[in-house]
PDB file of C-alpha atoms in Angstrom:
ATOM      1  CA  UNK Z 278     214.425 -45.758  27.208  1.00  0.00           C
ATOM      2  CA  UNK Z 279     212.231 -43.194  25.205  1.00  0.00           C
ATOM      3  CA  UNK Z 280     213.927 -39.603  25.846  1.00  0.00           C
ATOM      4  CA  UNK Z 281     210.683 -38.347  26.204  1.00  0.00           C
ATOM      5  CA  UNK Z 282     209.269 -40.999  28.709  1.00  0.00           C
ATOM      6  CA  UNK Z 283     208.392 -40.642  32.520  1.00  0.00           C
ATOM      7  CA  UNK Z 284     208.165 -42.486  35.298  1.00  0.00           C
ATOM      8  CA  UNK Z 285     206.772 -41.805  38.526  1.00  0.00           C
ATOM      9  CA  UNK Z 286     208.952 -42.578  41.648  1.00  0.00           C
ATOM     10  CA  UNK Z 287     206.770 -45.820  42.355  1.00  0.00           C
ATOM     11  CA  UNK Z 288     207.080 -47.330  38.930  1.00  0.00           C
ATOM     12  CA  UNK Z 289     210.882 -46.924  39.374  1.00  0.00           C
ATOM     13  CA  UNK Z 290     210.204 -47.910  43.111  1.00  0.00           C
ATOM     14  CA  UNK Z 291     209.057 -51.099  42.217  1.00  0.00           C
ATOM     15  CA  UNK Z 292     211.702 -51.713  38.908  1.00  0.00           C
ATOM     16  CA  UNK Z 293     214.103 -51.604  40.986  1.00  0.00           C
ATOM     17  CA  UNK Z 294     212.682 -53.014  43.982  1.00  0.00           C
ATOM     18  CA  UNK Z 295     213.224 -50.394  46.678  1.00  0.00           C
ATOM     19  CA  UNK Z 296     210.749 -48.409  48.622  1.00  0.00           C
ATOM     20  CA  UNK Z 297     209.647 -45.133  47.315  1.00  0.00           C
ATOM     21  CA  UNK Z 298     211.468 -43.236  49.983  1.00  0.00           C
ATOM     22  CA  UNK Z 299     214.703 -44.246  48.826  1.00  0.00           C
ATOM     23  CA  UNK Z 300     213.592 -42.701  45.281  1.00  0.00           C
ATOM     24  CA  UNK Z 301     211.864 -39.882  47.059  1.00  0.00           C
ATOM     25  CA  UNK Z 302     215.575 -39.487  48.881  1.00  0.00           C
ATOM     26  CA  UNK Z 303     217.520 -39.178  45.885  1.00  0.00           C
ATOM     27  CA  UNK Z 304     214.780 -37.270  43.831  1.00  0.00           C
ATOM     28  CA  UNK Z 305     215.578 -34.398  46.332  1.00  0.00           C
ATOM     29  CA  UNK Z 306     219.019 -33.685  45.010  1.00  0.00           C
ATOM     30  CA  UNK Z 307     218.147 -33.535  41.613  1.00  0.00           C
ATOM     31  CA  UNK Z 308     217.520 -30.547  39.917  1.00  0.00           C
ATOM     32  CA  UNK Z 309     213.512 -29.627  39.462  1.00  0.00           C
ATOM     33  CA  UNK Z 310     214.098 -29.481  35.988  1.00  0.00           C
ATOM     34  CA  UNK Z 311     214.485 -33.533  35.380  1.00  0.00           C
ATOM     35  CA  UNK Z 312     210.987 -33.615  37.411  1.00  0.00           C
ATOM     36  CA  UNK Z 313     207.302 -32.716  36.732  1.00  0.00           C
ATOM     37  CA  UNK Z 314     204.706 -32.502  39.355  1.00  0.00           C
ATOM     38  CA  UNK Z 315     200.858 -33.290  38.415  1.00  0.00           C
ATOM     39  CA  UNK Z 316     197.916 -33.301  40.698  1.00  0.00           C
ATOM     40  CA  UNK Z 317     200.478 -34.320  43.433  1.00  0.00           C
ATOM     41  CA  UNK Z 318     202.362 -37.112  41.752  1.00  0.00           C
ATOM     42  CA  UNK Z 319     206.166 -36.450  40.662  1.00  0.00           C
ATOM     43  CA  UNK Z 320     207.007 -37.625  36.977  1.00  0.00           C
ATOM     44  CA  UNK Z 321     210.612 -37.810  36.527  1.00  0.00           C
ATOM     45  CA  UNK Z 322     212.270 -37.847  33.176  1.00  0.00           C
ATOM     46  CA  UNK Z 323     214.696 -39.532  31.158  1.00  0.00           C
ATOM     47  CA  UNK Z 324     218.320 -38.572  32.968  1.00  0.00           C
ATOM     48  CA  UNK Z 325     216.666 -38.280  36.299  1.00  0.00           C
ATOM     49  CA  UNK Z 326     216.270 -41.933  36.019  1.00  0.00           C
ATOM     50  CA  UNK Z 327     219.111 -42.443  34.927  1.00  0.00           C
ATOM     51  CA  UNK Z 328     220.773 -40.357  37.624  1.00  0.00           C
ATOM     52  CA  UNK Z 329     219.357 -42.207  40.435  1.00  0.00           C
ATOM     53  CA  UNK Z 330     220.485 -45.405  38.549  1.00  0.00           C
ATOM     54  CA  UNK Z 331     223.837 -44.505  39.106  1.00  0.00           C
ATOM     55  CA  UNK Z 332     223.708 -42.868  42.002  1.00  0.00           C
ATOM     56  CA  UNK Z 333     222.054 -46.191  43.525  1.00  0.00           C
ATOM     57  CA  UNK Z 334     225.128 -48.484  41.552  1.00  0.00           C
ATOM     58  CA  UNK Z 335     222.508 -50.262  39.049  1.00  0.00           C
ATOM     59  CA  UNK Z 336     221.868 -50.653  35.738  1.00  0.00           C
ATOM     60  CA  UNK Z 337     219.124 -48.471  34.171  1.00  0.00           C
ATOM     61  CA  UNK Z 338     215.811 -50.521  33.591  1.00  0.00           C
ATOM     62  CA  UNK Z 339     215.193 -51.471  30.588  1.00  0.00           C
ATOM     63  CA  UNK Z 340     211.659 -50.594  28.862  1.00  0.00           C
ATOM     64  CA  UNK Z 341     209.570 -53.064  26.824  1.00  0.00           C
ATOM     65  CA  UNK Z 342     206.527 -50.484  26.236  1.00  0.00           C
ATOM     66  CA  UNK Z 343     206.760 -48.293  22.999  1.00  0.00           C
ATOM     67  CA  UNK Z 344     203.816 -45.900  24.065  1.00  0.00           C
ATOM     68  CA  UNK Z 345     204.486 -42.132  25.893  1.00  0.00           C
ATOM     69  CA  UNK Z 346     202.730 -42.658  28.636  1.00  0.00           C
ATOM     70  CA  UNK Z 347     199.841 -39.568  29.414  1.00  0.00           C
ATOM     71  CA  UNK Z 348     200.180 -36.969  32.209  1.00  0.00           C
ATOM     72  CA  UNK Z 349     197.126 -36.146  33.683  1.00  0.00           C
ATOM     73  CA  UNK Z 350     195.844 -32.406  33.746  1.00  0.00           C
ATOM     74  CA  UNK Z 351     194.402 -30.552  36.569  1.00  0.00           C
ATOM     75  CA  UNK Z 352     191.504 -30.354  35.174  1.00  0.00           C
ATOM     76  CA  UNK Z 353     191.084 -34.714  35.014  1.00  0.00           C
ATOM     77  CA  UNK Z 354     192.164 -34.758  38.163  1.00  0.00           C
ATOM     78  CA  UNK Z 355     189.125 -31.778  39.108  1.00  0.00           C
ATOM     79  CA  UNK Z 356     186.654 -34.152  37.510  1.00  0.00           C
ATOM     80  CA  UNK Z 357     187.822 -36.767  38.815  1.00  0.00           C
ATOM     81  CA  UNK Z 358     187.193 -34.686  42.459  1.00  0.00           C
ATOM     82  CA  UNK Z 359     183.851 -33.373  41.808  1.00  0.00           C
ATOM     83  CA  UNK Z 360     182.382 -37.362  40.561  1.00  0.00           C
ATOM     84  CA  UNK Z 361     184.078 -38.888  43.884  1.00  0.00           C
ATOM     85  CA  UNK Z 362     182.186 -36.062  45.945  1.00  0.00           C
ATOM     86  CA  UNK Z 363     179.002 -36.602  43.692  1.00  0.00           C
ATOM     87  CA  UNK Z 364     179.123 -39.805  44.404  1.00  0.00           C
ATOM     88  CA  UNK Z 365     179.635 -39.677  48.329  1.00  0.00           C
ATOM     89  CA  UNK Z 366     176.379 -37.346  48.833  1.00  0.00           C
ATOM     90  CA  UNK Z 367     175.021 -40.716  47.994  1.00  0.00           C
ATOM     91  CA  UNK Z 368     176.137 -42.013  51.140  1.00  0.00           C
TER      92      UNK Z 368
END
């Protein structure tokens, strides 16, 4: 894995197959600084991944895409907002 890739607790969720509350679970003892939080969704990085890999007993996922993958700002996520609520008035 990339050292500067994330993933958020569904894409590891679903790598692994568990549920996102067992992530969510173990995502709780980790320190805040091996997660980011962005409009609501929890990136975690590198050797938080690899934390809950062991912590769970399995191997760390392997990653077949080369690309960093792009966080999201506020401010998408606020335009985002406002065209949804545009687009209800229709309605």
């Amino acid at each position: 894995m990339m050292s500067d890739e994330l993933k958020t607790i569904k894409e590891l969720a679903d790598e692994l197959g568990v549920s996102k509350d067992k992530i969510k679970y173990r995502v709780r003892k980790l320190p805040s600084e091996l997660t980011t939080k962005v409009g609501g969704v929890t990136y975690l990085k590198n050797e938080a991944v690899e934390r809950i890999c062991k912590d769970m007993g399995v191997k760390t996922p392997t990653y077949s895409r080369v690309e960093k993958p792009t966080i999201p700002t506020e401010n998408t996520h606020s335009k985002k907002r406002r065209y949804y609520q545009y687009l209800l008035t229709f309605y």
